[in-house]
Each structure stands twice: as structure tokens, then as C-alpha cells.
mmCIF file of C-alpha atoms and ligand atoms in Angstrom:
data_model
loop_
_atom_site.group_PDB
_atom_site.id
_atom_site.type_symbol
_atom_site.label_atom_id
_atom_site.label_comp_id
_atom_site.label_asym_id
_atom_site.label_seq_id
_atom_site.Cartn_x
_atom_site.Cartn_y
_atom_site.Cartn_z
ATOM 1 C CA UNK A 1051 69.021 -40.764 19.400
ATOM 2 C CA UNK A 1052 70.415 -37.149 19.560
ATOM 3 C CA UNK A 1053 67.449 -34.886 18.493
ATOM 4 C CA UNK A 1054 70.683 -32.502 16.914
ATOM 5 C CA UNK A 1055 70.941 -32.452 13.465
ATOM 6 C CA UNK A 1056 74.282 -31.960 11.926
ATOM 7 C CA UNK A 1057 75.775 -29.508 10.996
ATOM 8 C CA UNK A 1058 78.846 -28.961 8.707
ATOM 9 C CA UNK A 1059 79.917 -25.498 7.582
ATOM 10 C CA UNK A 1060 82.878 -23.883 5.709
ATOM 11 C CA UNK A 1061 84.891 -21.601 6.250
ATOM 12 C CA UNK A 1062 86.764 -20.048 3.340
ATOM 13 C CA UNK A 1063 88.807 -17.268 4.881
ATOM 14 C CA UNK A 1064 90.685 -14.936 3.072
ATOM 15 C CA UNK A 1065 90.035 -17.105 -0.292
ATOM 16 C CA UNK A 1066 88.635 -16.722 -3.657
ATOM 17 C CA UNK A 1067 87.681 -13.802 -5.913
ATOM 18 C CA UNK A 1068 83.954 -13.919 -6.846
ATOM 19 C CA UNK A 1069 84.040 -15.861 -9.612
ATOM 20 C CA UNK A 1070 85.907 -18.546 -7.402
ATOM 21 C CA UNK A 1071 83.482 -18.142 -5.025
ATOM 22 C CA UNK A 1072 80.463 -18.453 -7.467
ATOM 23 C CA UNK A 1073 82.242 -21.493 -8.999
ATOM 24 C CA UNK A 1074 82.769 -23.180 -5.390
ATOM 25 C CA UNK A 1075 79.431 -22.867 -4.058
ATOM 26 C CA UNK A 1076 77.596 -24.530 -7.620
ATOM 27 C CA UNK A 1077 80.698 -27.160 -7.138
ATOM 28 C CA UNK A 1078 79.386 -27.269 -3.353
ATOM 29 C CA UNK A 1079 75.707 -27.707 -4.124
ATOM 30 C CA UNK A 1080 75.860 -30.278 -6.951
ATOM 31 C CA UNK A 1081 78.267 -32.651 -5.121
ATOM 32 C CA UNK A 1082 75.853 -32.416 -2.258
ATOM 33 C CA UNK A 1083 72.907 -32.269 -3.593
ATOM 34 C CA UNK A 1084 69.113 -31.478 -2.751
ATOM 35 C CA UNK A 1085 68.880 -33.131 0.911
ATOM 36 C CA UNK A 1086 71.971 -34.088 2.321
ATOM 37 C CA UNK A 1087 72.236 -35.546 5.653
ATOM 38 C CA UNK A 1088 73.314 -32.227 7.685
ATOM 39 C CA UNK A 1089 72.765 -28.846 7.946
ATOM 40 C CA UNK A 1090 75.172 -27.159 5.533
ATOM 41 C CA UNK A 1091 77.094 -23.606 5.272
ATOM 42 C CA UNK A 1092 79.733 -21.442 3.525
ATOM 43 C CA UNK A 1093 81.336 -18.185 5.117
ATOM 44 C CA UNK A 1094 83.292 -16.605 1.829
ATOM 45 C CA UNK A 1095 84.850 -13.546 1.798
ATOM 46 C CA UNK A 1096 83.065 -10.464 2.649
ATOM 47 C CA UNK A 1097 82.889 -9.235 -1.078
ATOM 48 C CA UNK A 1098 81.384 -12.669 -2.248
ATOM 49 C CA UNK A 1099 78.694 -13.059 0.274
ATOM 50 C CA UNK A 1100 75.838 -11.464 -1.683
ATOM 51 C CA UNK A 1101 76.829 -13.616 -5.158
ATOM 52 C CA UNK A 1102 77.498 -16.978 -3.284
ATOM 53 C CA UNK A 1103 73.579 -15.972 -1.591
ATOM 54 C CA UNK A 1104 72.386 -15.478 -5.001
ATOM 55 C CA UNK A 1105 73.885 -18.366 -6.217
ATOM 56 C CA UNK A 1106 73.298 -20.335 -3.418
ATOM 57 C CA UNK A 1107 69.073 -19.570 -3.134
ATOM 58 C CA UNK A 1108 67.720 -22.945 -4.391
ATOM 59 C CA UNK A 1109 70.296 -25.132 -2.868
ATOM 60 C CA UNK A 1110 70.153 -26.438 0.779
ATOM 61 C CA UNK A 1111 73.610 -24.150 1.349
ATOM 62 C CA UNK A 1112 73.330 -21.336 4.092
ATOM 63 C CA UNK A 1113 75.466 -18.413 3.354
ATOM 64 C CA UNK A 1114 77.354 -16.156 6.423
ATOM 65 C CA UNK A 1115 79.775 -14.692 7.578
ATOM 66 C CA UNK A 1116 83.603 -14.932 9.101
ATOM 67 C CA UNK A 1117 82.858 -11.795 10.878
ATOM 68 C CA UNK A 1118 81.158 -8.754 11.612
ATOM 69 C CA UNK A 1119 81.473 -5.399 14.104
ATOM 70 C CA UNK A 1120 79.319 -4.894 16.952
ATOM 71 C CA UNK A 1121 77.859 -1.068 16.524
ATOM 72 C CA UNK A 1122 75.164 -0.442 14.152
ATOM 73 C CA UNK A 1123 76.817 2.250 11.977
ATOM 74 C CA UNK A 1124 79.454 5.082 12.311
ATOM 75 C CA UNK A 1125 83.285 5.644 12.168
ATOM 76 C CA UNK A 1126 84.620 2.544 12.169
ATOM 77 C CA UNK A 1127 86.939 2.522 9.380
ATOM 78 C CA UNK A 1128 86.961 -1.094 7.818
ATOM 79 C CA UNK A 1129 83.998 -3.152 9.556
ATOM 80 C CA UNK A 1130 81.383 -4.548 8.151
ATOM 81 C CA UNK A 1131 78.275 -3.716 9.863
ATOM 82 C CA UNK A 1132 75.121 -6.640 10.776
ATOM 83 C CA UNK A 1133 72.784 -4.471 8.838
ATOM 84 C CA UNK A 1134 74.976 -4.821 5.568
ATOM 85 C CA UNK A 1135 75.426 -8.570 6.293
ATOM 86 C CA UNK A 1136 71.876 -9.093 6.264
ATOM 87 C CA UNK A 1137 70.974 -6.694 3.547
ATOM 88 C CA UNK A 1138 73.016 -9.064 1.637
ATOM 89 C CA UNK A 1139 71.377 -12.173 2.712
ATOM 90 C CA UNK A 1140 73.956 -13.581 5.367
ATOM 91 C CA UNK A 1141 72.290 -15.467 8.034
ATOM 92 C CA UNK A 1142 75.361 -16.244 10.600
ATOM 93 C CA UNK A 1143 78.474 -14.748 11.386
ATOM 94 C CA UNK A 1144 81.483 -16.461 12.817
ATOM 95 C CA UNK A 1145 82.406 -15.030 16.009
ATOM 96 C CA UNK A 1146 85.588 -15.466 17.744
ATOM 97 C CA UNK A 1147 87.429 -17.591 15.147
ATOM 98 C CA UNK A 1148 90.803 -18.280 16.570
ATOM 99 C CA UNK A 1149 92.441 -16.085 14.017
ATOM 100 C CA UNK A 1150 90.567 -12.980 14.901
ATOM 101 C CA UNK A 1151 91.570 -14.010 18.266
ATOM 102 C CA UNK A 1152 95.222 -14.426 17.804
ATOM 103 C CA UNK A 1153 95.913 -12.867 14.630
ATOM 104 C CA UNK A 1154 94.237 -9.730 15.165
ATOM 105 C CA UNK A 1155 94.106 -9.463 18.943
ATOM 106 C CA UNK A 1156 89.973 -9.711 19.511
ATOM 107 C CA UNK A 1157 89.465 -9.772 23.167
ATOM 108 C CA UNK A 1158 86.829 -11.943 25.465
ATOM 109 C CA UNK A 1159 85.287 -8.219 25.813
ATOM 110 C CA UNK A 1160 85.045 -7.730 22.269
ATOM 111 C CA UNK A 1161 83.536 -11.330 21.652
ATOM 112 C CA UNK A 1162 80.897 -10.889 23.773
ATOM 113 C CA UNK A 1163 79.548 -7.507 22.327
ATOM 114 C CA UNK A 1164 79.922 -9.243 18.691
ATOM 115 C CA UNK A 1165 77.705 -12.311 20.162
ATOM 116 C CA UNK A 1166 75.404 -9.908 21.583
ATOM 117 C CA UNK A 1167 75.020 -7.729 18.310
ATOM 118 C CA UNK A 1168 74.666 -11.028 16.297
ATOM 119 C CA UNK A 1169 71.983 -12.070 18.419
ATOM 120 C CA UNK A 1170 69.868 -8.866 18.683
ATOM 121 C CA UNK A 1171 70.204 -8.351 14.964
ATOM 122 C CA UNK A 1172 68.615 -12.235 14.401
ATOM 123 C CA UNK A 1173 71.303 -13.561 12.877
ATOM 124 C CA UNK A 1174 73.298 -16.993 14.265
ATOM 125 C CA UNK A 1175 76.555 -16.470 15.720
ATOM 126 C CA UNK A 1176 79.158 -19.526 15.110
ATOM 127 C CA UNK A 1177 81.037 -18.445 18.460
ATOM 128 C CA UNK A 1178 84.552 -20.619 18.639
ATOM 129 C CA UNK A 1179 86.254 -21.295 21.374
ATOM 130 C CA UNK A 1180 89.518 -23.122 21.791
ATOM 131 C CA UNK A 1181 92.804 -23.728 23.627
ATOM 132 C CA UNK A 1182 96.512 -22.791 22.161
ATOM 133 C CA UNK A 1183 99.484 -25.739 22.758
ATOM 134 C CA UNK A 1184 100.556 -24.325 25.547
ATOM 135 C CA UNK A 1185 97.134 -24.429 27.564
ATOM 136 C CA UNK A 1186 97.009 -27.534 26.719
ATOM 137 C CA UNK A 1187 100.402 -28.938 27.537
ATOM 138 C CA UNK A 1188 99.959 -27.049 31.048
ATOM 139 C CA UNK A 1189 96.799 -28.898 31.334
ATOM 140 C CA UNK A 1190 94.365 -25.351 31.239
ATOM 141 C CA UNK A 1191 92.238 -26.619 28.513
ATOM 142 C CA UNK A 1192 88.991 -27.112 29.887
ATOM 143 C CA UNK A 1193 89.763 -23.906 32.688
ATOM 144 C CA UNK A 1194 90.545 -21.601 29.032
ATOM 145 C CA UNK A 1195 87.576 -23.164 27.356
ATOM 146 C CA UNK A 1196 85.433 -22.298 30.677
ATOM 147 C CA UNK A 1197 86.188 -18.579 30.612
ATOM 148 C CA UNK A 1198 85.725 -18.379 26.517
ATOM 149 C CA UNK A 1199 81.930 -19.691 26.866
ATOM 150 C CA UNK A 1200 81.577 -17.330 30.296
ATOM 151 C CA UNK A 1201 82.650 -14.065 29.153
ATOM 152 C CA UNK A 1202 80.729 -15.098 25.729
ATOM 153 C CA UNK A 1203 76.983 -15.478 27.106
ATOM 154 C CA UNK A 1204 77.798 -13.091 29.926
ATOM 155 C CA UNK A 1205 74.234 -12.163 30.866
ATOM 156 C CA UNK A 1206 72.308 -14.120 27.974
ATOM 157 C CA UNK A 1207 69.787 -16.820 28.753
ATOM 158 C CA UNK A 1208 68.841 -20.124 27.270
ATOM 159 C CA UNK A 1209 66.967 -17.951 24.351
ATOM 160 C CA UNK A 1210 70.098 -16.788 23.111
ATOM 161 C CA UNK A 1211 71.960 -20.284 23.865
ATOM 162 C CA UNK A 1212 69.224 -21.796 21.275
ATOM 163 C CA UNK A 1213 70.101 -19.597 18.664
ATOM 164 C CA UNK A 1214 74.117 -19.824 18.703
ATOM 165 C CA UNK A 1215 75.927 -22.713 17.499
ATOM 166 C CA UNK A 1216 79.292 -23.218 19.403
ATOM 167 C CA UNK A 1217 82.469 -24.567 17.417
ATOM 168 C CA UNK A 1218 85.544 -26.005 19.412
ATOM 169 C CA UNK A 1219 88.694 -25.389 18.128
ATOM 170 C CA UNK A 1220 92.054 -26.281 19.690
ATOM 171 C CA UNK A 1221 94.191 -23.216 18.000
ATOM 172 C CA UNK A 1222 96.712 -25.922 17.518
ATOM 173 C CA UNK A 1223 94.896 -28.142 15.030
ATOM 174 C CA UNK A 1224 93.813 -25.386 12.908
ATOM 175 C CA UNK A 1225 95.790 -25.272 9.450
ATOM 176 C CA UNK A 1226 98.122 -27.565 10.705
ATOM 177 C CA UNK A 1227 96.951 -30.849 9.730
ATOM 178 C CA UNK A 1228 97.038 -32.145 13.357
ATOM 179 C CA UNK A 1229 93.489 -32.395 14.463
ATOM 180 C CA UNK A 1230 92.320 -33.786 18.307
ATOM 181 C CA UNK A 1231 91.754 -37.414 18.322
ATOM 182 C CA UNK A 1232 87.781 -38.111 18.652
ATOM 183 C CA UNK A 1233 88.478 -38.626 22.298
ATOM 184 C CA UNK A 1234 90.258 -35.828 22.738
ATOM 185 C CA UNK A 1235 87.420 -33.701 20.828
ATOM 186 C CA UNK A 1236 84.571 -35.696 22.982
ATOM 187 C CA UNK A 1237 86.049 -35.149 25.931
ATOM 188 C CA UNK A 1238 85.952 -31.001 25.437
ATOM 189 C CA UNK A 1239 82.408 -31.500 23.922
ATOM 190 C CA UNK A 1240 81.224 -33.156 26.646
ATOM 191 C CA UNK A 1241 82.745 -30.928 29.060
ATOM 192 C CA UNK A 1242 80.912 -28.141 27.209
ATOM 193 C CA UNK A 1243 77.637 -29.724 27.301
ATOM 194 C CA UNK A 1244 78.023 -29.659 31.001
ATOM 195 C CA UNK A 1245 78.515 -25.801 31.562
ATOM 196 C CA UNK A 1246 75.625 -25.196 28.928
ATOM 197 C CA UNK A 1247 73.316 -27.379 31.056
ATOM 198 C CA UNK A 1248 74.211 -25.629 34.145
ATOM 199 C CA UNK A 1249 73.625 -22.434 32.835
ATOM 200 C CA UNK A 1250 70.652 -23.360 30.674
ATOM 201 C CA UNK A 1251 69.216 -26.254 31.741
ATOM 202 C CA UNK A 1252 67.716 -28.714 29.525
ATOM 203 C CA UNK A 1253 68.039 -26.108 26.136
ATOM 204 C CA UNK A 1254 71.808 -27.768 26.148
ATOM 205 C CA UNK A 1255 70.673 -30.681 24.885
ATOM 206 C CA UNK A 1256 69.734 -28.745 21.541
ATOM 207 C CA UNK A 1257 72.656 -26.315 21.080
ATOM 208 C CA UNK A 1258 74.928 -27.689 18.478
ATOM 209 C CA UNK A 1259 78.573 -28.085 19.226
ATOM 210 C CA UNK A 1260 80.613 -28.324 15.805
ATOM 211 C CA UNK A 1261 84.387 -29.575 15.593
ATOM 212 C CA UNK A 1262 87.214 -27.294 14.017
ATOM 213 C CA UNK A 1263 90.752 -28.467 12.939
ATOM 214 C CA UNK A 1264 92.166 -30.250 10.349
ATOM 215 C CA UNK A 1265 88.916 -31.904 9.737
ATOM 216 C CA UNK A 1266 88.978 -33.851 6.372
ATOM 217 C CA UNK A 1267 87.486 -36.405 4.236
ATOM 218 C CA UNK A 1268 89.711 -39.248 6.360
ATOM 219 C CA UNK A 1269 88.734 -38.248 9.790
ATOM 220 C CA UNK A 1270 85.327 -36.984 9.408
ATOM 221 C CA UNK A 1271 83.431 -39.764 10.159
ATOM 222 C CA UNK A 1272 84.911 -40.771 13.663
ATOM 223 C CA UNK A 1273 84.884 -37.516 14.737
ATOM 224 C CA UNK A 1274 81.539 -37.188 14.002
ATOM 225 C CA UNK A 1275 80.107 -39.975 15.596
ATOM 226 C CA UNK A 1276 81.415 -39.110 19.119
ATOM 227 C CA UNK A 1277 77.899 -38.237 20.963
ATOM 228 C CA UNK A 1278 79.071 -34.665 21.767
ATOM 229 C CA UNK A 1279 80.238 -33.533 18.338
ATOM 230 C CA UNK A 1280 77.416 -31.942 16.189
ATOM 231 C CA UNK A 1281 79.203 -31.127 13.175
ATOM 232 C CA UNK A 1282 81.947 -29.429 11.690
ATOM 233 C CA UNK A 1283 83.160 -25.977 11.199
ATOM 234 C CA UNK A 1284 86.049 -26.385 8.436
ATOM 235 C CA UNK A 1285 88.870 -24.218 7.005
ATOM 236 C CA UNK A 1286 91.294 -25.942 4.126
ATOM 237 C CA UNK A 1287 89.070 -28.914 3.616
ATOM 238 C CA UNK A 1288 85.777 -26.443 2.584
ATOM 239 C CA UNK A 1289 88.149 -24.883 -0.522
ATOM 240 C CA UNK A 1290 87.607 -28.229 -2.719
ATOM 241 C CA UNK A 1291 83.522 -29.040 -3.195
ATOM 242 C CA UNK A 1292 84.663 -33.028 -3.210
ATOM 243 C CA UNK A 1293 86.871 -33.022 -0.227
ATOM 244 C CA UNK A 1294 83.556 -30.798 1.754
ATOM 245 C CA UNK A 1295 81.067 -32.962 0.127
ATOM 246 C CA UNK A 1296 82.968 -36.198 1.212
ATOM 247 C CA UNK A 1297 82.426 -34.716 4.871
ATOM 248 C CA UNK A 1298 78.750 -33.676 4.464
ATOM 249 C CA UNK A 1299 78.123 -37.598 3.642
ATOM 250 C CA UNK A 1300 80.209 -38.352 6.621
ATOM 251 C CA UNK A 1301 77.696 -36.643 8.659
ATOM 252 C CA UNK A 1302 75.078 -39.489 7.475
ATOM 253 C CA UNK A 1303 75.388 -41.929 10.597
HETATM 254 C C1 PEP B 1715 88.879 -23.132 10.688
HETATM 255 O O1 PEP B 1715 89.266 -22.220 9.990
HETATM 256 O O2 PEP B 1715 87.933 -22.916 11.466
HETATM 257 C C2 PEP B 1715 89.522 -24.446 10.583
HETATM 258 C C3 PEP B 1715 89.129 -25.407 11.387
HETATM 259 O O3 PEP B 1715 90.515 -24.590 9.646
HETATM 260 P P1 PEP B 1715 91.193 -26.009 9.144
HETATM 261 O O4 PEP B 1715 90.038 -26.939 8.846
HETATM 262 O O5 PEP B 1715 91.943 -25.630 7.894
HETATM 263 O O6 PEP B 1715 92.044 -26.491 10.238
#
């Protein structure tokens, strides 16, 4: 009996205008209603975060972030700072998400100063990790993952391991419909599990290690039962309140 509790978030990335957003969070809440069987969260659009809070206040739904900037204020033309995420009522931020990795060229350096900020400020960072296809094919997968989760906690200690959530997620079964088989996923999981117990000790048993990629209504369940996989952190699947609802309930073991 794992003593994790699920935990199934959205991400919504560079989707819907507020009154989308408004829409797809009341959507969200009534098709899962009042206590569903995981831990539940949306990361809209900066510009929707405080409505989809509002909105979002007597449902179970957490509300964050898909990212934030590390210093506190200044010029920094275009960042959002973790003081205006949380004056707004975000309570995570998504750090490292594959696309700020290799889309916009975020660096392991970079990462770690985000987790860091996250942290210090209180909120939860959603740090994600993940190989591309070609670590994969040459067999670096675990070796890439290794050095994302180092350079990540570089000099944090179980404290800060408590209060993160880690999501895995292969680069190459993001948006593209081909996700990791639940082997495949367990077998990174469990690997992960490993290095936080060596570095934390027995707090790894209670840091929550979500699944990204492709996740949907069809594969949900399977994925989620492998013993290493905590949840789910999901892009194209999150932008329809049945299709996310249909993988909260798969979350109910
Ligand atoms: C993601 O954005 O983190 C993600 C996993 O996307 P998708 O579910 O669309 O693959």
C-alpha cells in the first residue's frame, strides 16, 4: 500500500483566452467532482491564472503555473516573477518542462536556480525531467535522467525533496501520441526512486513521481498502476474536462 496519493495535473500550455480558461476549469470541476480519487491541478496560461484561482476556490482543483523566473524583481523584460504568481494565488510552478528545455534553450543551470526560487518562495515546483529519441536509442536514458535530477537538487536536502513533485517525460512522447509503455515508464520511475533514496533516504518513499506523454483516457489506467508512477502531468489530454476527468477516475485503483 503506497502511502502516495495521486496526483494528476494539467498542463494547458499556450491555450485558451480567459473565458476558455474559466469555462475549462468549471467543465474540470463538475466532471470531477467534490472528492475525486487524486490530487488534482491545472497550469493555464499566465494571464488566466488569477480567474481559473477564482474560479477554481471551492473545488478540489489546485491552480499553478507552467513557469516562472528565478530573481525576485528587476529588468527582466518578459518574466513573470514568484511574488506575482503567488499574489495571484498559484501554488506550483512547472519547472523544466521539456519545451522550455528544448524550445527555448533553459539550461540544467537555469533549472536549478528556478527550483531553488520555487522552493524558497513556498511554492511546489513540478520539476520534469526526460530523455530525447536519440538518448534513448543510444541507450543514455537513465545516465540523461541522472544528471537532470543532480544538477536540479544540487545542494538541497530531503526538506526540499518533500516539497517538489518530479514528472518524467521522455521528450519523445510528448505531443506525439506515442507514450512509453508502463514498463518502459516503471522502469525510469523506479530508477528514480533509487537516486532519491540515496540522496534522501527514506523521504523518497513520499516524493511523488508523475508520468508525462501522450497520456489519455485509454492508457491511463495501466500506467498508473505501475508501483513507481504517482500520477500524471498531462498536455493535449487536460484541454477537454471529459478526456482529464476520465484520467482523474483512472487514478482510483
Ligand atoms: C506535457 O505537456 O507535459 C505533456 C505530457 O503533453 P502531452 O500529454 O500532450 O504529451
Amino acid at each position: 500500500m503506497t502511502m502516495r496519493r495521486p496526483f494528476i495535473a494539467g498542463n494547458w500550455k499556450m491555450h485558451c483566452t480567459r473565458n476558455e480558461a474559466m469555462n475549462l476549469v468549471n467543465d474540470i470541476a463538475d466532471a470531477i467532482g467534490a472528492n475525486p480519487p487524486a490530487d488534482v491541478a491545472v497550469a493555464p496560461p499566465f494571464l488566466a491564472i488569477a480567474l481559473v484561482v477564482e474560479q477554481a476556490r471551492t473545488t478540489p482543483i489546485d491552480v499553478g503555473a507552467q513557469n516562472c523566473y528565478f530573481e525576485k524583481k528587476g529588468a527582466f523584460t518578459g518574466e513573470v516573477s514568484l511574488d506575482m504568481l503567488k499574489d495571484v494565488g498559484a501554488t506550483f510552478a512547472l519547472v523544466g518542462h521539456s519545451e522550455r528545455r528544448h524550445v527555448f534553450g533553459e539550461t540544467d543551470e537555469l533549472i536549478h536556480k528556478k527550483m531553488d526560487a520555487v522552493l524558497t518562495e513556498g511554492l511546489m515546483p513540478i520539476l520534469c525531467i526526460g530523455e530525447k529519441l536519440d538518448e534513448r536509442d543510444g541507450g543514455k536514458t537513465l545516465e540523461v535522467v541522472k544528471h537532470q535530477l543532480s544538477t536540479a537538487f544540487e545542494g538541497m536536502g530531503a526538506e526540499q525533496a518533500l516539497r517538489t513533485t518530479i514528472a518524467y517525460e521522455p521528450v519523445w512522447a510528448i505531443g506525439t501520441g506515442r507514450n512509453a509503455t508502463p514498463g518502459q515508464a516503471q522502469e525510469v520511475h523506479k530508477f528514480i526512486r533509487e537516486w532519491l533514496t540515496e540522496r534522501f533516504g527514506d523521504a523518497a518513499e513520499r516524493v511523488r513521481i508523475q508520468y508525462g506523454g501522450s497520456v489519455n483516457p485509454g492508457n491511463a489506467r495501466e500506467l498508473l498502476s505501475q508501483p513507481d508512477v504517482d500520477g500524471a502531468l498531462v498536455g493535449g489530454a487536460s484541454l477537454k474536462a471529459d478526456t482529464f476527468a476520465a484520467i482523474v477516475a483512472a487514478a482510483e485503483q
